[in-house]
Coordinates of C-alpha atoms in Angstrom, one line a residue:
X278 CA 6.3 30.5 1.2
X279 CA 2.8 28.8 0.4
X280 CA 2.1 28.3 -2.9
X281 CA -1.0 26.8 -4.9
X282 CA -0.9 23.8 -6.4
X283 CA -4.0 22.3 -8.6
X284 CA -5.0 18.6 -7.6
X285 CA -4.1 16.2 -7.7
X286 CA -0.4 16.2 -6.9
X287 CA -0.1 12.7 -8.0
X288 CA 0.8 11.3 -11.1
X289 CA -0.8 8.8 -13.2
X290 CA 0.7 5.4 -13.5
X291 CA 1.4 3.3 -16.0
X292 CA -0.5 -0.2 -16.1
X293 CA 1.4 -2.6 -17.8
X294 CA 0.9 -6.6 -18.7
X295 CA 3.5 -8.5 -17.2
X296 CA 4.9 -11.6 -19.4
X297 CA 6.8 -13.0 -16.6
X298 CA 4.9 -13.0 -13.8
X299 CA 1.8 -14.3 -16.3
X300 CA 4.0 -17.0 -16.7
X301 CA 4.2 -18.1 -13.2
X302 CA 0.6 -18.6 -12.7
X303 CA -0.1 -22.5 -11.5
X304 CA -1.4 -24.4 -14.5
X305 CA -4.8 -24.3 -13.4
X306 CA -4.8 -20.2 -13.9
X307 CA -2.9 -20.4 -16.7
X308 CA -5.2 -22.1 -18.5
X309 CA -8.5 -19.9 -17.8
X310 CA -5.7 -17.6 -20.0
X311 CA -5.6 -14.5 -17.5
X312 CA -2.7 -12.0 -18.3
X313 CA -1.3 -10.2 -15.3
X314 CA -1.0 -6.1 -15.1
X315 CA 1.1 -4.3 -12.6
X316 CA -0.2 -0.8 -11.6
X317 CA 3.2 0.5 -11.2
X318 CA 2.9 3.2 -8.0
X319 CA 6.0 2.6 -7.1
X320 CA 6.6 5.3 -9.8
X321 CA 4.8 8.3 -8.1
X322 CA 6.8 10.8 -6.9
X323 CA 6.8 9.8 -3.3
X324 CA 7.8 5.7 -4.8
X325 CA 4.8 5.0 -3.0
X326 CA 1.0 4.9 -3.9
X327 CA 1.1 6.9 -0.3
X328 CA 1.0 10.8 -2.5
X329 CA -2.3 9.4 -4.0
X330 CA -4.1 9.5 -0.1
X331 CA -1.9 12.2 1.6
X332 CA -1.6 14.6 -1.2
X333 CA -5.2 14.7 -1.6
X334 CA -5.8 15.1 2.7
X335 CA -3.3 17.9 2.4
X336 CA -4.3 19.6 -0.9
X337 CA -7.8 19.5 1.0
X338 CA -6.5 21.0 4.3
X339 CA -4.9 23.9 1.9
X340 CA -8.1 24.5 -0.1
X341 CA -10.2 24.8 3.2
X342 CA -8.1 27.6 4.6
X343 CA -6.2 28.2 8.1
X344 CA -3.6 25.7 7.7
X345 CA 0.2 26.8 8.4
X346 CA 1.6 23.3 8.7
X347 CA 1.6 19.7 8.4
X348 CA 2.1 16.9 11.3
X349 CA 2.5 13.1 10.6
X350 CA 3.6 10.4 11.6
X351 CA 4.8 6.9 9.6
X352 CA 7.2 4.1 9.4
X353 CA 8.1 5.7 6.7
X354 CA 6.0 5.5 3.1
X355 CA 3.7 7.9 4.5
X356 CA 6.1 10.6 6.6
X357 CA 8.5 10.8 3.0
X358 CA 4.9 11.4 1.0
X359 CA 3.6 14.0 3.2
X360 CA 7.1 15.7 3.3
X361 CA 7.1 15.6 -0.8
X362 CA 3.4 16.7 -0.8
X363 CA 4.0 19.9 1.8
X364 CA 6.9 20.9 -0.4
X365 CA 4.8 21.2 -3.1
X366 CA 2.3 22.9 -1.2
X367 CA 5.1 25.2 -0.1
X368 CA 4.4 24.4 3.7
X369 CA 6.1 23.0 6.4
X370 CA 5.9 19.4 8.1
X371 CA 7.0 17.9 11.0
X372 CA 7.2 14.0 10.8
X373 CA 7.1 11.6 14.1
X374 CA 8.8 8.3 13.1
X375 CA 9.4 5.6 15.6
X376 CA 12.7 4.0 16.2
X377 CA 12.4 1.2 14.0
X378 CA 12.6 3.5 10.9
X379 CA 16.0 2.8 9.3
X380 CA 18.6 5.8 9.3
X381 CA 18.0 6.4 5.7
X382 CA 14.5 6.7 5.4
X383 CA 15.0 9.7 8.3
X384 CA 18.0 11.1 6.0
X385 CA 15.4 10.7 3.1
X386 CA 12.3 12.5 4.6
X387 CA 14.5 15.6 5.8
X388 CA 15.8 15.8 2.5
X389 CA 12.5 16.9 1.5
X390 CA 12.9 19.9 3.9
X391 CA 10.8 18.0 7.0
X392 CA 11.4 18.5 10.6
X393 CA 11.8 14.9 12.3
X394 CA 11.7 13.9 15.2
X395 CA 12.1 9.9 16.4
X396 CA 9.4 8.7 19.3
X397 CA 8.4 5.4 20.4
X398 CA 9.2 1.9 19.2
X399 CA 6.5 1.2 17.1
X400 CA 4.1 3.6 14.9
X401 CA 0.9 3.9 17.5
X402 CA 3.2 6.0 20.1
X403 CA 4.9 8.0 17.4
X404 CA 1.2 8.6 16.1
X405 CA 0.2 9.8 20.0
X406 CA 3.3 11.6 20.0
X407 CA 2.7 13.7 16.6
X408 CA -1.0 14.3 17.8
X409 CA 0.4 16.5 20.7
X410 CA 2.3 18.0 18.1
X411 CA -0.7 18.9 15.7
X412 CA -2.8 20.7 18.7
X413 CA -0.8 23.7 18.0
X414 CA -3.6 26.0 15.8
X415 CA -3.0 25.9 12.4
X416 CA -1.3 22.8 12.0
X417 CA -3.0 20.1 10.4
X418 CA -2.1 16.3 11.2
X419 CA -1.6 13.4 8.2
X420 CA -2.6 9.9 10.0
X421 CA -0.7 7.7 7.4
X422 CA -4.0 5.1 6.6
X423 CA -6.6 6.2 8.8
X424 CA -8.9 8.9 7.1
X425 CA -11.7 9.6 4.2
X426 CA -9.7 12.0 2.1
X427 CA -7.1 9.5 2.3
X428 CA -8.5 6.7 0.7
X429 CA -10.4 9.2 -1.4
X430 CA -7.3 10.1 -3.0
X431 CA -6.0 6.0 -3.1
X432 CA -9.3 5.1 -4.9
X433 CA -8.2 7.3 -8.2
X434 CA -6.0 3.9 -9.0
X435 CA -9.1 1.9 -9.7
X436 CA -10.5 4.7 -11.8
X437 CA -7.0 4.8 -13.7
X438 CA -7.3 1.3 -13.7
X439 CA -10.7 1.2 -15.7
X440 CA -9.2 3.5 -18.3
X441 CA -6.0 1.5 -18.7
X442 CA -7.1 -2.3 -18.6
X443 CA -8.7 -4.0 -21.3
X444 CA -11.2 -5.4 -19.5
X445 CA -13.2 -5.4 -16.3
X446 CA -10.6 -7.2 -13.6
X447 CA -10.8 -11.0 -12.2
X448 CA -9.3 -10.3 -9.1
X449 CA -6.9 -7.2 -7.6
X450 CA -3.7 -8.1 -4.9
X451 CA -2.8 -5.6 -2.4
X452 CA -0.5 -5.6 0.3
X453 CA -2.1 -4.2 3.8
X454 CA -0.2 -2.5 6.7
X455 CA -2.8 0.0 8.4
X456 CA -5.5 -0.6 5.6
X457 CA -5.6 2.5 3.8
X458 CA -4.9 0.8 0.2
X459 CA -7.1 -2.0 0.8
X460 CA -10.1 0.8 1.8
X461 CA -9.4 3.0 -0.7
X462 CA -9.0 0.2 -3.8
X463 CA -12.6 -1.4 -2.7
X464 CA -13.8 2.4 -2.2
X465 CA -12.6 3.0 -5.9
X466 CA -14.0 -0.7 -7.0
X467 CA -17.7 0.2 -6.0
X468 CA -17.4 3.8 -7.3
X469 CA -16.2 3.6 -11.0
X470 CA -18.2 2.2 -14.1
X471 CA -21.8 2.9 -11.9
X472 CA -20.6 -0.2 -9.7
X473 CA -20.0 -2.2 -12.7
X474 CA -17.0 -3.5 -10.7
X475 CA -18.0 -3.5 -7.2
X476 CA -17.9 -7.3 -6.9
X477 CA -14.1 -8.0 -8.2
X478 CA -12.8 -9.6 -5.2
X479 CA -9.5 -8.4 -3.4
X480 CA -6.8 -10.4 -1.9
X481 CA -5.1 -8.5 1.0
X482 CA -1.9 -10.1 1.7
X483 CA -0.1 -9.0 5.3
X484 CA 3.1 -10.6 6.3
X485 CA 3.4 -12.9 9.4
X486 CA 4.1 -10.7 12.5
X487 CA 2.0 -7.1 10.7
X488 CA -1.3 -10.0 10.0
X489 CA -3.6 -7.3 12.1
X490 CA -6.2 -7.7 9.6
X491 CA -6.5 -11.3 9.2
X492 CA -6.2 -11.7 12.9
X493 CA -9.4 -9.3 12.8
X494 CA -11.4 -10.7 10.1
X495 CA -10.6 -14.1 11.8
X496 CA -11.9 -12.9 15.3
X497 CA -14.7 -11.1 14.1
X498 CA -13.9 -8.3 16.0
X499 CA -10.8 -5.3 15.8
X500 CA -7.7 -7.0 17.0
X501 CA -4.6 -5.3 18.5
X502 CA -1.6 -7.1 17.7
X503 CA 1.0 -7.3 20.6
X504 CA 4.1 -5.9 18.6
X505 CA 5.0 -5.8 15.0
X506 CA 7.6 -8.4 14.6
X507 CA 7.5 -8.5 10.5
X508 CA 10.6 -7.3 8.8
X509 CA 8.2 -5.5 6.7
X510 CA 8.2 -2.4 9.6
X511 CA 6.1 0.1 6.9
X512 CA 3.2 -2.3 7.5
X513 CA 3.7 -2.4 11.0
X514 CA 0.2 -0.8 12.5
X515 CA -0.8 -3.0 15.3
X516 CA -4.9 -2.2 14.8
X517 CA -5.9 -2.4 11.2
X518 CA -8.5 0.9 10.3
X519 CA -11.7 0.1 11.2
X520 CA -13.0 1.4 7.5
X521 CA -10.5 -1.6 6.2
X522 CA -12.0 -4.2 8.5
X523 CA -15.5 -3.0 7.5
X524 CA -14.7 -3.1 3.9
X525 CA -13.3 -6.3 4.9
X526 CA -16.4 -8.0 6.3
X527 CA -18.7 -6.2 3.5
X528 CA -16.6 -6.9 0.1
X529 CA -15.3 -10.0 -0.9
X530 CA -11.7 -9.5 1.0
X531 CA -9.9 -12.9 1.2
X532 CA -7.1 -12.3 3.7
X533 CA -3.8 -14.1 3.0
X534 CA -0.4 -13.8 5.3
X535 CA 2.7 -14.7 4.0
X536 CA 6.6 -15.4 6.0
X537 CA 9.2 -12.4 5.7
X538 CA 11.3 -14.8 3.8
X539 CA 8.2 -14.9 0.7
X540 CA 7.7 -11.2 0.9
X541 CA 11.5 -10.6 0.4
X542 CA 12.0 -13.4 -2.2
X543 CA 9.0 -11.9 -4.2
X544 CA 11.4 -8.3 -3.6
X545 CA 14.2 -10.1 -5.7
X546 CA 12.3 -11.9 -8.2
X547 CA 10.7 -8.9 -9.1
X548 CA 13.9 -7.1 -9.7
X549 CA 15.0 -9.8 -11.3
X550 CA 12.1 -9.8 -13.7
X551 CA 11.3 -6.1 -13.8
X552 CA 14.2 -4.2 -13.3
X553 CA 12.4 -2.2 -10.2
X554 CA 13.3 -2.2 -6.3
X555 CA 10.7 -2.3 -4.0
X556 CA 10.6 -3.3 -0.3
X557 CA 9.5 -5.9 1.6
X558 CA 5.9 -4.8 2.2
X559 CA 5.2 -4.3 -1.6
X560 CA 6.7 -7.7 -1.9
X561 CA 4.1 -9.3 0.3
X562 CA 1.2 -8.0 -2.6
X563 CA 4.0 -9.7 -5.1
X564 CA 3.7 -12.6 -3.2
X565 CA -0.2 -13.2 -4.3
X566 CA 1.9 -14.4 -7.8
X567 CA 5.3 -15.7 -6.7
X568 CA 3.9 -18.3 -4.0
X569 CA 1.1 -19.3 -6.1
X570 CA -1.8 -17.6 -4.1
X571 CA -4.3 -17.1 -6.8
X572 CA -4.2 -21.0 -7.1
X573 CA -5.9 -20.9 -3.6
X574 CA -9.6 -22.5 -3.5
X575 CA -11.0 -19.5 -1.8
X576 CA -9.3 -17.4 -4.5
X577 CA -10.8 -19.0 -7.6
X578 CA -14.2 -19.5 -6.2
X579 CA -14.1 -15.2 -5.6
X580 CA -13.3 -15.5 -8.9
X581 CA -16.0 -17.7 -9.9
X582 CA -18.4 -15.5 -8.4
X583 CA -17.4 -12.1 -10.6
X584 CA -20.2 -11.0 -12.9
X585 CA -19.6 -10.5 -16.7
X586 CA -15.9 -11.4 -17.0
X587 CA -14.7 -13.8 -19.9
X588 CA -12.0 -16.4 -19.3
X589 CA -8.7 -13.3 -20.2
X590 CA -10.2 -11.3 -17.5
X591 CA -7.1 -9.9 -16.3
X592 CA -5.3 -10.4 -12.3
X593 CA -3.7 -7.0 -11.4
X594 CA -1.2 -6.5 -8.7
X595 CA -0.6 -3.0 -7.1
X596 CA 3.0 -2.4 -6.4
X597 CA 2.4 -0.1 -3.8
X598 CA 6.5 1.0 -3.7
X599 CA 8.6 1.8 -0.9
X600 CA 11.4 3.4 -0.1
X601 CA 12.4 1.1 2.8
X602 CA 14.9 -0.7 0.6
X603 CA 18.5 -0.7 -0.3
X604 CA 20.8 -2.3 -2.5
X605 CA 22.4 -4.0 0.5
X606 CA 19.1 -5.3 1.5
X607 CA 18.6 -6.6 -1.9
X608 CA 22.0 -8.3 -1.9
X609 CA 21.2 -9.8 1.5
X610 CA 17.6 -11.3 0.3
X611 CA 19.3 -12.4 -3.1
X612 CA 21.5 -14.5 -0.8
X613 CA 18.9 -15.7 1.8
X614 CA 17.0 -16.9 -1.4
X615 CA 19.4 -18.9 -3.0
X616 CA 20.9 -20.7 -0.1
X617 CA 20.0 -24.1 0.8
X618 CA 17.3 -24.4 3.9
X619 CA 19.3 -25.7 6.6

């Protein structure tokens, strides 16, 4: 049975300074005295900052009227959020995932009370395949990036964030899959304080084989990437959003890609240092501060270009979440990162 539910169905998440990461900052950043904060999403509901955009799409469809059902499709993050958000919208879903999905994550969406159903290899044919599904009237279909309310409903982090921090940013990390945290964090950057932050810079950090918007921004034109070959799979969308490459082009973006092996190491250092599990595709944001990004000359002239910021401006990372992650996995990567290259 339907039932209402107020927005948002999100939950505000803590901000908090982290010691040991601000610790690992090259000396260079260290000494311009810049804490780092963690916007900890990874504690919503869904464990991804994914309930933020697809709660508010489908507390929207609701509100309007005429909707009977939900249709999505995702590697994961965004199927296991719309599942959690139609539950508490007391409607049902149906959730296309493709075949590189793990086993658990499917186990974990119908445990939510989804219908699933597994098509194609990679996300664009099980997001052609759930679009068939959605032309049946009254259901209403979640794209997992790729929509306004969506990064609407991301862009209430950055006005959390100018509640919570002590001070107007230096410079925000993000991982980027299809785009729709990148959009909706620059989206929430040129929104809050009348602009007053619209010209912190972003770093959007992909993984090497899911790099669809770097490829892009380096082309100068929407790039298709061939096949996702990143163990990161939930930021495996072969065409970036076209709002993210906009954004991209029109905000100071600086596009880094990091190796699988980073993005996982980042996975266990962070555990290791903060007692949370996340996957690999958060780790790639994680990255920015393990592999000594910020240090980057493009980074620190961004930096240098941020109006009204004092020498402790803070460096925030989102850690987006994930629930493509198991203890297993961790194990593995703890391994991989402490054996000798060969």
């Amino acid at each position: 049975m339907q039932t209402s539910a107020a927005l948002p169905l999100h939950i505000e998440t803590a901000c908090i300074h982290s010691i040991p990461l601000s610790r690992l900052l090259p000396a260079e950043v260290q000494g311009q005295q810049r804490p780092v904060y963690l916007k900890l999403e990874n504690t919503q509901p869904s464990n991804s900052f994914k309930l933020r955009a697809i709660g508010n799409l489908c507390a929207k469809a609701v509100a309007r009227g005429g909707c009977v059902r939900f249709v999505s499709s995702s590697g994961g993050n965004a199927g296991y959020a719309a599942a959690v958000a139609a539950r508490m919208l007391g409607l049902p879903v149906h959730v296309v995932l493709p075949t590189s999905t793990p086993g658990f994550m499917r186990e974990l969406i119908e445990s939510e009370g989804a219908i699933v159903t597994v098509y194609g290899s990679a996300w664009d044919e099980a997001h052609a395949h759930a679009l068939e599904l959605a032309a049946e009237p009254g259901s209403v279909y979640i794209p997992p990036f790729d929509h306004p309310d969506l990064w609407e409903g991301t862009s209430t982090l950055v006005d959390e964030l100018f509640r919570q921090l002590p001070e107007k940013p230096a410079v925000i990390a993000v991982a980027v899959g299809g785009g729709g945290l990148l959009a909706g964090v620059v989206e929430g950057l040129h929104r809050v304080g009348n602009a007053a932050w619209k010209d912190v810079p972003v770093i959007a950090v992909e993984t090497a084989g899911a790099d669809s918007l770097a490829k892009s921004v380096e082309a100068g034109e929407l790039v298709t990437l061939p096949a996702i070959t990143s163990i990161a799979k939930s930021l495996g969308a072969k065409r970036v959003a076209e709002r993210a490459f906009q954004l991209a082009r029109e905000h100071p973006v600086i596009c880094q890609v990091v190796p699988d092996a980073s993005a996982t190491r980042a996975v266990v250092q962070f555990a290791e240092h903060h007692h949370m599990v996340v996957e690999p595709a958060c780790g790639a944001a994680l990255a920015a501060l393990y592999d000594s990004l910020l240090a980057s000359d493009s980074v620190q002239k961004a930096i240098s270009n941020v109006s009204g910021i004092s020498a402790s401006a803070p460096i925030v990372v989102v850690v987006c979440g994930g629930n493509v992650v198991t203890l297993d996995m961790l194990a593995s990567w703890r391994t991989a990162a402490c054996s000798p290259p060969s």
